[in-house]
Tab-separated table of C-alpha atoms and ligand atoms in Angstrom:
chain	number	residue	atom	x	y	z
A	1	MET	CA	4.094	26.807	-14.577
A	2	GLU	CA	2.882	26.420	-10.993
A	3	ILE	CA	3.474	23.182	-9.057
A	4	TYR	CA	1.227	22.156	-6.162
A	5	LEU	CA	2.511	19.411	-3.856
A	6	ALA	CA	-0.198	17.261	-2.236
A	7	LYS	CA	-0.754	17.899	1.466
A	8	THR	CA	-0.355	14.243	2.420
A	9	GLN	CA	1.916	12.049	0.338
A	10	GLY	CA	4.994	9.824	0.491
A	11	PHE	CA	5.996	7.457	3.277
A	12	CYS	CA	3.223	6.422	5.664
A	13	ALA	CA	3.953	5.207	9.194
A	14	GLY	CA	3.767	1.536	8.094
A	15	VAL	CA	6.339	1.974	5.329
A	16	SER	CA	8.704	3.918	7.604
A	17	PHE	CA	8.307	1.156	10.212
A	18	ALA	CA	9.206	-1.610	7.706
A	19	ILE	CA	12.128	0.295	6.188
A	20	ASP	CA	13.507	1.143	9.637
A	21	ILE	CA	13.423	-2.554	10.572
A	22	VAL	CA	15.533	-3.455	7.518
A	23	GLU	CA	17.916	-0.547	8.225
A	24	GLN	CA	18.334	-1.680	11.843
A	25	ALA	CA	18.880	-5.290	10.800
A	26	LEU	CA	21.519	-4.276	8.247
A	27	THR	CA	23.334	-2.252	10.908
A	28	LYS	CA	23.078	-4.973	13.545
A	29	TYR	CA	23.666	-8.150	11.512
A	30	GLY	CA	25.187	-6.893	8.238
A	31	ALA	CA	24.720	-8.385	4.759
A	32	PRO	CA	23.537	-10.679	3.369
A	33	LEU	CA	20.093	-10.083	4.830
A	34	TYR	CA	17.017	-11.844	3.453
A	35	VAL	CA	13.632	-10.168	2.985
A	36	TYR	CA	10.534	-12.126	1.993
A	37	HIS	CA	8.919	-10.210	-0.905
A	38	GLU	CA	9.833	-6.584	-1.679
A	39	ILE	CA	9.853	-4.824	1.700
A	40	VAL	CA	7.600	-2.126	0.165
A	41	HIS	CA	6.492	-1.792	-3.471
A	42	ASN	CA	8.957	0.860	-4.577
A	43	THR	CA	11.727	0.366	-7.122
A	44	TYR	CA	14.061	3.002	-5.620
A	45	VAL	CA	13.794	1.611	-2.085
A	46	VAL	CA	14.234	-2.007	-3.196
A	47	ASN	CA	17.228	-1.247	-5.454
A	48	ASP	CA	18.904	0.775	-2.712
A	49	PHE	CA	18.611	-2.140	-0.267
A	50	ARG	CA	19.711	-4.619	-2.942
A	51	ASN	CA	22.876	-2.571	-3.500
A	52	ARG	CA	23.566	-2.819	0.227
A	53	GLY	CA	23.326	-6.594	0.403
A	54	VAL	CA	19.623	-7.299	0.923
A	55	ILE	CA	18.371	-10.368	-0.946
A	56	PHE	CA	14.646	-10.331	-1.752
A	57	VAL	CA	13.076	-13.791	-2.086
A	58	GLU	CA	9.599	-15.027	-3.044
A	59	ASP	CA	10.194	-18.495	-1.581
A	60	LEU	CA	11.557	-19.170	1.901
A	61	ASN	CA	13.352	-22.252	0.540
A	62	ALA	CA	15.759	-19.762	-1.063
A	63	VAL	CA	16.872	-18.661	2.432
A	64	PRO	CA	19.687	-20.829	3.820
A	65	GLN	CA	18.709	-22.705	6.981
A	66	GLY	CA	19.375	-20.809	10.199
A	67	GLN	CA	19.534	-17.428	8.414
A	68	ARG	CA	17.493	-14.352	9.298
A	69	VAL	CA	14.549	-13.234	7.164
A	70	ILE	CA	12.294	-10.181	7.379
A	71	PHE	CA	8.633	-10.317	6.313
A	72	SER	CA	7.525	-7.340	4.203
A	73	ALA	CA	5.107	-4.561	5.230
A	74	HIS	CA	2.290	-6.277	3.298
A	75	GLY	CA	2.087	-9.177	5.763
A	76	VAL	CA	2.310	-12.938	5.258
A	77	PRO	CA	-0.132	-15.830	5.671
A	78	PRO	CA	0.355	-18.174	8.662
A	79	ALA	CA	1.706	-20.874	6.310
A	80	VAL	CA	4.754	-18.707	5.554
A	81	ILE	CA	5.420	-18.222	9.273
A	82	GLN	CA	5.155	-21.986	9.743
A	83	THR	CA	7.639	-22.605	6.908
A	84	ALA	CA	10.063	-20.181	8.545
A	85	LYS	CA	9.736	-22.114	11.819
A	86	ASP	CA	10.121	-25.483	10.088
A	87	ARG	CA	13.282	-24.284	8.350
A	88	ARG	CA	14.599	-22.855	11.655
A	89	LEU	CA	14.873	-19.381	10.178
A	90	LYS	CA	15.116	-16.392	12.498
A	91	TYR	CA	12.328	-14.158	11.302
A	92	VAL	CA	11.409	-10.541	11.946
A	93	ASP	CA	7.901	-9.397	11.128
A	94	ALA	CA	7.790	-5.957	9.446
A	95	THR	CA	4.061	-6.225	8.689
A	96	CYS	CA	2.359	-2.836	9.066
A	97	PRO	CA	0.389	-2.862	12.351
A	98	LEU	CA	-2.708	-1.746	10.407
A	99	VAL	CA	-2.453	-4.863	8.235
A	100	THR	CA	-1.994	-7.010	11.358
A	101	LYS	CA	-5.255	-5.482	12.627
A	102	VAL	CA	-7.017	-6.849	9.513
A	103	HIS	CA	-5.386	-10.272	10.081
A	104	ASN	CA	-6.846	-10.249	13.602
A	105	GLU	CA	-10.327	-9.459	12.263
A	106	ALA	CA	-10.009	-12.252	9.698
A	107	THR	CA	-8.999	-14.701	12.428
A	108	LYS	CA	-11.902	-13.601	14.645
A	109	PHE	CA	-14.570	-13.875	11.909
A	110	SER	CA	-13.153	-17.175	10.724
A	111	ALA	CA	-13.237	-18.642	14.256
A	112	LYS	CA	-16.952	-17.738	14.400
A	113	HIS	CA	-17.519	-19.626	11.102
A	114	HIS	CA	-18.950	-16.604	9.271
A	115	ALA	CA	-18.769	-16.530	5.475
A	116	ILE	CA	-16.104	-13.847	4.907
A	117	VAL	CA	-16.076	-11.521	1.898
A	118	LEU	CA	-12.574	-10.170	1.383
A	119	ILE	CA	-12.489	-7.055	-0.832
A	120	GLY	CA	-9.179	-6.586	-2.630
A	121	HIS	CA	-6.966	-7.273	-5.620
A	122	LYS	CA	-6.302	-10.944	-6.320
A	123	GLY	CA	-2.582	-11.674	-6.409
A	124	HIS	CA	-1.594	-8.623	-4.322
A	125	GLN	CA	0.769	-9.611	-1.523
A	126	GLU	CA	-1.391	-8.065	1.198
A	127	LEU	CA	-4.485	-9.957	0.014
A	128	ILE	CA	-2.545	-13.242	-0.069
A	129	GLY	CA	-1.453	-12.629	3.527
A	130	THR	CA	-4.913	-11.720	4.825
A	131	ALA	CA	-6.641	-14.578	2.965
A	132	GLY	CA	-4.349	-16.978	4.828
A	133	TYR	CA	-6.072	-16.119	8.118
A	134	VAL	CA	-9.473	-17.265	6.830
A	135	ASP	CA	-10.694	-20.863	6.632
A	136	PRO	CA	-10.624	-21.486	2.830
A	137	GLY	CA	-14.175	-22.887	2.997
A	138	LEU	CA	-15.453	-19.529	4.328
A	139	LEU	CA	-13.506	-17.220	2.007
A	140	TYR	CA	-14.987	-15.210	-0.893
A	141	ILE	CA	-12.643	-12.733	-2.598
A	142	VAL	CA	-14.300	-9.911	-4.535
A	143	GLU	CA	-12.597	-7.263	-6.651
A	144	ASN	CA	-15.595	-5.265	-7.897
A	145	GLU	CA	-19.367	-4.828	-7.694
A	146	ASP	CA	-19.868	-7.404	-10.424
A	147	ASP	CA	-18.174	-10.060	-8.257
A	148	ILE	CA	-20.627	-9.185	-5.449
A	149	GLU	CA	-23.550	-9.804	-7.842
A	150	HIS	CA	-22.281	-13.347	-8.337
A	151	LEU	CA	-21.672	-14.230	-4.675
A	152	ASP	CA	-23.444	-17.455	-3.814
A	153	ILE	CA	-23.963	-17.131	-0.039
A	154	ASP	CA	-27.244	-17.569	1.858
A	155	PRO	CA	-28.444	-13.949	2.419
A	156	ALA	CA	-30.157	-14.944	5.667
A	157	THR	CA	-26.826	-15.759	7.332
A	158	GLU	CA	-24.437	-13.417	9.102
A	159	VAL	CA	-21.806	-12.515	6.509
A	160	ALA	CA	-18.604	-10.683	7.452
A	161	PHE	CA	-16.441	-8.433	5.281
A	162	ILE	CA	-12.855	-7.269	5.512
A	163	THR	CA	-10.771	-5.310	2.998
A	164	GLN	CA	-7.266	-4.693	1.727
A	165	THR	CA	-5.990	-1.455	3.289
A	166	THR	CA	-4.992	0.432	0.130
A	167	LEU	CA	-8.107	0.374	-2.078
A	168	SER	CA	-10.076	3.233	-3.598
A	169	VAL	CA	-12.102	4.776	-0.752
A	170	ASP	CA	-15.057	5.617	-3.022
A	171	GLU	CA	-15.181	2.235	-4.768
A	172	THR	CA	-14.853	0.313	-1.507
A	173	THR	CA	-17.619	2.355	0.122
A	174	ALA	CA	-19.896	1.567	-2.847
A	175	MET	CA	-18.992	-2.133	-2.617
A	176	ILE	CA	-19.751	-2.283	1.107
A	177	ASP	CA	-23.123	-0.572	0.458
A	178	LYS	CA	-23.871	-3.188	-2.165
A	179	LEU	CA	-22.882	-6.000	0.219
A	180	ARG	CA	-25.160	-4.506	2.874
A	181	LYS	CA	-28.101	-4.551	0.460
A	182	LYS	CA	-27.420	-8.147	-0.558
A	183	PHE	CA	-26.689	-9.392	2.968
A	184	PRO	CA	-28.874	-7.557	5.523
A	185	ASN	CA	-26.975	-9.227	8.401
A	186	LEU	CA	-23.589	-7.990	7.161
A	187	ILE	CA	-20.976	-7.452	9.853
A	188	GLY	CA	-17.599	-5.782	9.476
A	189	PRO	CA	-14.750	-4.175	11.343
A	190	PRO	CA	-15.727	-1.375	13.772
A	191	ARG	CA	-13.615	1.028	11.684
A	192	SER	CA	-12.855	0.770	7.984
A	193	ASP	CA	-9.890	-1.411	7.077
A	194	LEU	CA	-8.793	1.265	4.610
A	195	CYS	CA	-5.909	2.899	6.426
A	196	TYR	CA	-5.502	6.573	7.295
A	197	ALA	CA	-2.709	6.945	4.699
A	198	THR	CA	-4.924	5.643	1.883
A	199	GLN	CA	-7.775	7.964	2.881
A	200	ASN	CA	-5.575	11.041	3.350
A	201	ARG	CA	-3.603	10.578	0.113
A	202	GLN	CA	-6.758	10.127	-1.968
A	203	ASP	CA	-8.406	13.172	-0.331
A	204	ALA	CA	-5.270	15.228	-1.070
A	205	VAL	CA	-5.319	14.194	-4.761
A	206	LYS	CA	-8.984	15.234	-4.979
A	207	ASN	CA	-7.943	18.659	-3.676
A	208	LEU	CA	-5.096	18.835	-6.210
A	209	ALA	CA	-7.485	17.934	-9.022
A	210	GLN	CA	-9.664	20.942	-8.134
A	211	LEU	CA	-6.657	23.258	-8.420
A	212	CYS	CA	-4.648	21.776	-11.286
A	213	ASP	CA	-4.956	20.870	-14.942
A	214	ILE	CA	-2.695	17.803	-14.684
A	215	VAL	CA	-1.832	15.396	-11.839
A	216	ILE	CA	1.392	13.407	-11.650
A	217	ILE	CA	1.744	10.567	-9.160
A	218	CYS	CA	5.158	9.207	-8.226
A	219	GLY	CA	4.821	5.482	-7.559
A	220	SER	CA	5.911	2.050	-8.777
A	221	PRO	CA	3.765	-0.164	-11.039
A	222	LYS	CA	3.146	-2.759	-8.279
A	223	SER	CA	2.104	-0.199	-5.669
A	224	SER	CA	-1.632	-0.536	-5.043
A	225	ASN	CA	-2.044	2.768	-3.214
A	226	SER	CA	-0.068	4.701	-5.879
A	227	ASN	CA	-2.221	3.306	-8.691
A	228	ARG	CA	-5.354	4.265	-6.753
A	229	LEU	CA	-4.019	7.855	-6.506
A	230	ARG	CA	-3.671	8.092	-10.281
A	231	GLU	CA	-7.225	6.755	-10.693
A	232	THR	CA	-8.490	9.255	-8.101
A	233	GLY	CA	-7.118	12.161	-10.149
A	234	GLU	CA	-8.489	10.710	-13.386
A	235	LYS	CA	-11.951	10.229	-11.855
A	236	GLN	CA	-12.001	13.929	-10.966
A	237	GLY	CA	-11.697	14.594	-14.700
A	238	VAL	CA	-8.052	15.698	-14.653
A	239	PRO	CA	-5.436	13.900	-16.817
A	240	SER	CA	-3.384	11.887	-14.323
A	241	HIS	CA	-0.158	9.962	-14.865
A	242	ILE	CA	1.981	7.651	-12.745
A	243	ILE	CA	5.780	7.560	-12.990
A	244	ASP	CA	8.337	5.368	-11.219
A	245	SER	CA	11.177	7.915	-11.486
A	246	ALA	CA	11.535	11.613	-12.380
A	247	GLU	CA	13.151	10.755	-15.737
A	248	GLU	CA	10.069	8.766	-16.726
A	249	LEU	CA	7.884	11.849	-17.103
A	250	ASP	CA	7.279	12.721	-20.743
A	251	MET	CA	7.648	16.508	-20.599
A	252	LYS	CA	5.330	16.879	-23.605
A	253	LEU	CA	2.477	16.062	-21.207
A	254	LEU	CA	3.087	19.410	-19.493
A	255	GLN	CA	2.965	21.493	-22.681
A	256	GLY	CA	0.074	23.966	-22.451
A	257	LYS	CA	-0.549	23.170	-18.776
A	258	LYS	CA	-0.394	25.910	-16.154
A	259	LYS	CA	-0.810	24.084	-12.847
A	260	ALA	CA	0.675	20.655	-12.169
A	261	GLY	CA	-0.310	18.738	-9.035
A	262	ILE	CA	2.257	16.274	-7.735
A	263	SER	CA	1.726	13.516	-5.214
A	264	SER	CA	3.385	10.219	-4.327
A	265	GLY	CA	2.315	6.849	-2.978
A	266	ALA	CA	2.855	5.674	0.591
A	267	SER	CA	6.017	3.749	-0.358
A	268	VAL	CA	7.721	6.545	-2.313
A	269	PRO	CA	10.782	8.330	-0.881
A	270	ARG	CA	10.745	12.123	-0.985
A	271	VAL	CA	13.820	12.213	-3.221
A	272	ILE	CA	11.726	11.099	-6.236
A	273	VAL	CA	9.341	14.043	-5.839
A	274	ASP	CA	12.258	16.452	-5.326
A	275	GLN	CA	13.969	15.175	-8.499
A	276	LEU	CA	10.719	15.567	-10.440
A	277	VAL	CA	10.243	19.151	-9.239
A	278	GLN	CA	13.851	19.995	-10.195
A	279	ARG	CA	13.373	18.457	-13.644
A	280	ILE	CA	10.204	20.471	-14.273
A	281	GLN	CA	11.855	23.674	-13.020
A	282	LYS	CA	14.770	23.103	-15.397
A	283	TYR	CA	12.400	22.599	-18.302
A	284	PHE	CA	10.099	25.496	-17.356
A	285	PRO	CA	12.353	28.142	-15.717
A	286	GLY	CA	10.559	30.290	-13.143
A	287	THR	CA	8.203	27.472	-12.057
A	288	ARG	CA	6.946	28.128	-8.530
A	289	VAL	CA	6.232	25.411	-5.968
A	290	HIS	CA	3.306	25.596	-3.532
A	291	THR	CA	3.103	23.390	-0.448
A	292	PHE	CA	0.548	22.774	2.302
A	293	GLU	CA	0.826	21.927	6.002
A	294	ASN	CA	1.106	18.116	6.428
A	295	PRO	CA	-1.251	16.899	9.194
A	296	GLU	CA	0.385	13.429	9.441
A	297	LYS	CA	3.735	14.392	10.932
A	298	LYS	CA	3.054	12.848	14.338
A	299	ILE	CA	1.809	9.436	13.161
A	300	VAL	CA	4.542	6.852	13.851
A	301	PHE	CA	4.527	3.145	14.758
A	302	ALA	CA	6.867	2.044	17.554
A	303	LEU	CA	9.700	-0.182	16.358
A	304	HIS	CA	10.489	-3.710	17.581
A	305	HIS	CA	13.791	-4.270	19.323
A	306	LEU	CA	15.688	-6.714	17.143
A	307	LYS	CA	16.971	-9.787	18.980
B	401	LIG	S1	-0.465	2.198	3.317
B	401	LIG	FE1	-1.564	1.979	5.264
B	401	LIG	S2	-1.647	-0.227	5.662
B	401	LIG	FE2	-0.101	0.104	4.046
B	401	LIG	S3	1.831	0.278	5.175
B	401	LIG	FE3	1.008	2.353	4.973
B	401	LIG	S4	-0.175	2.727	6.882
B	401	LIG	FE4	0.166	0.508	6.673
């Protein structure tokens, strides 16, 4: 068996930024520490923080008045910030700066009274946050090309689009093309809202799929970008599976395979991939591991100073 590790995988700069904020807050203020929503969508990361006294809440009313709360990397709508202020909570915003950029676009388009098409997955925390920056009367959420078919907006008007940051690059490109055909005066962000980590991780899985006869993605069920990686492998015609922990992999899937490609979502700690590699090597003695130069090493987001 040969293992190929994707060139770009694991923590992105936004996830490192959010996790570092929680680490700093734990060191500075101690437990209990409240975090609104899972800081990132990864079971290992969330359980580790939980064991160290972090309390994850889905409702700010669960945070005692005057306490400190951290907003997750996915971002929050303005109404949540207002609730925090009303309840006199001390809040720290760990929203990824690339998500904040999308919030700013949403605010700008909304202030200009454009109809705004938001491409993303309904119910995902990031989409809920971004939608909150748009006047509800101007907002149209679409998940697929079929939803675009059914959009009831005057095609003669200037229509704006924004997207969730962690979608399939290929599907989103096709959806924007379709929007452009339907709305000739379509306007959008100067650069795609899909973030560099999403693009790079999907490109790396495409490369793995050319080399390998199976692709395994480490990532949690709620993680949008991890699920898109599994789909990327599958769309290249290679059987692709997603696992939340190394123990979850059914080793029968590797029987008869010669080259396994492994990648991990942007919220997945390296330890999960290392444990998976060790498990495969134990099962198939002599398995060799191939790696590639990671071009993302220098991408970091500067941290806030906690007050
Ligand atoms: S996946 Fe992209 S948008 Fe999401 S936290 Fe990472 S860098 Fe930010």
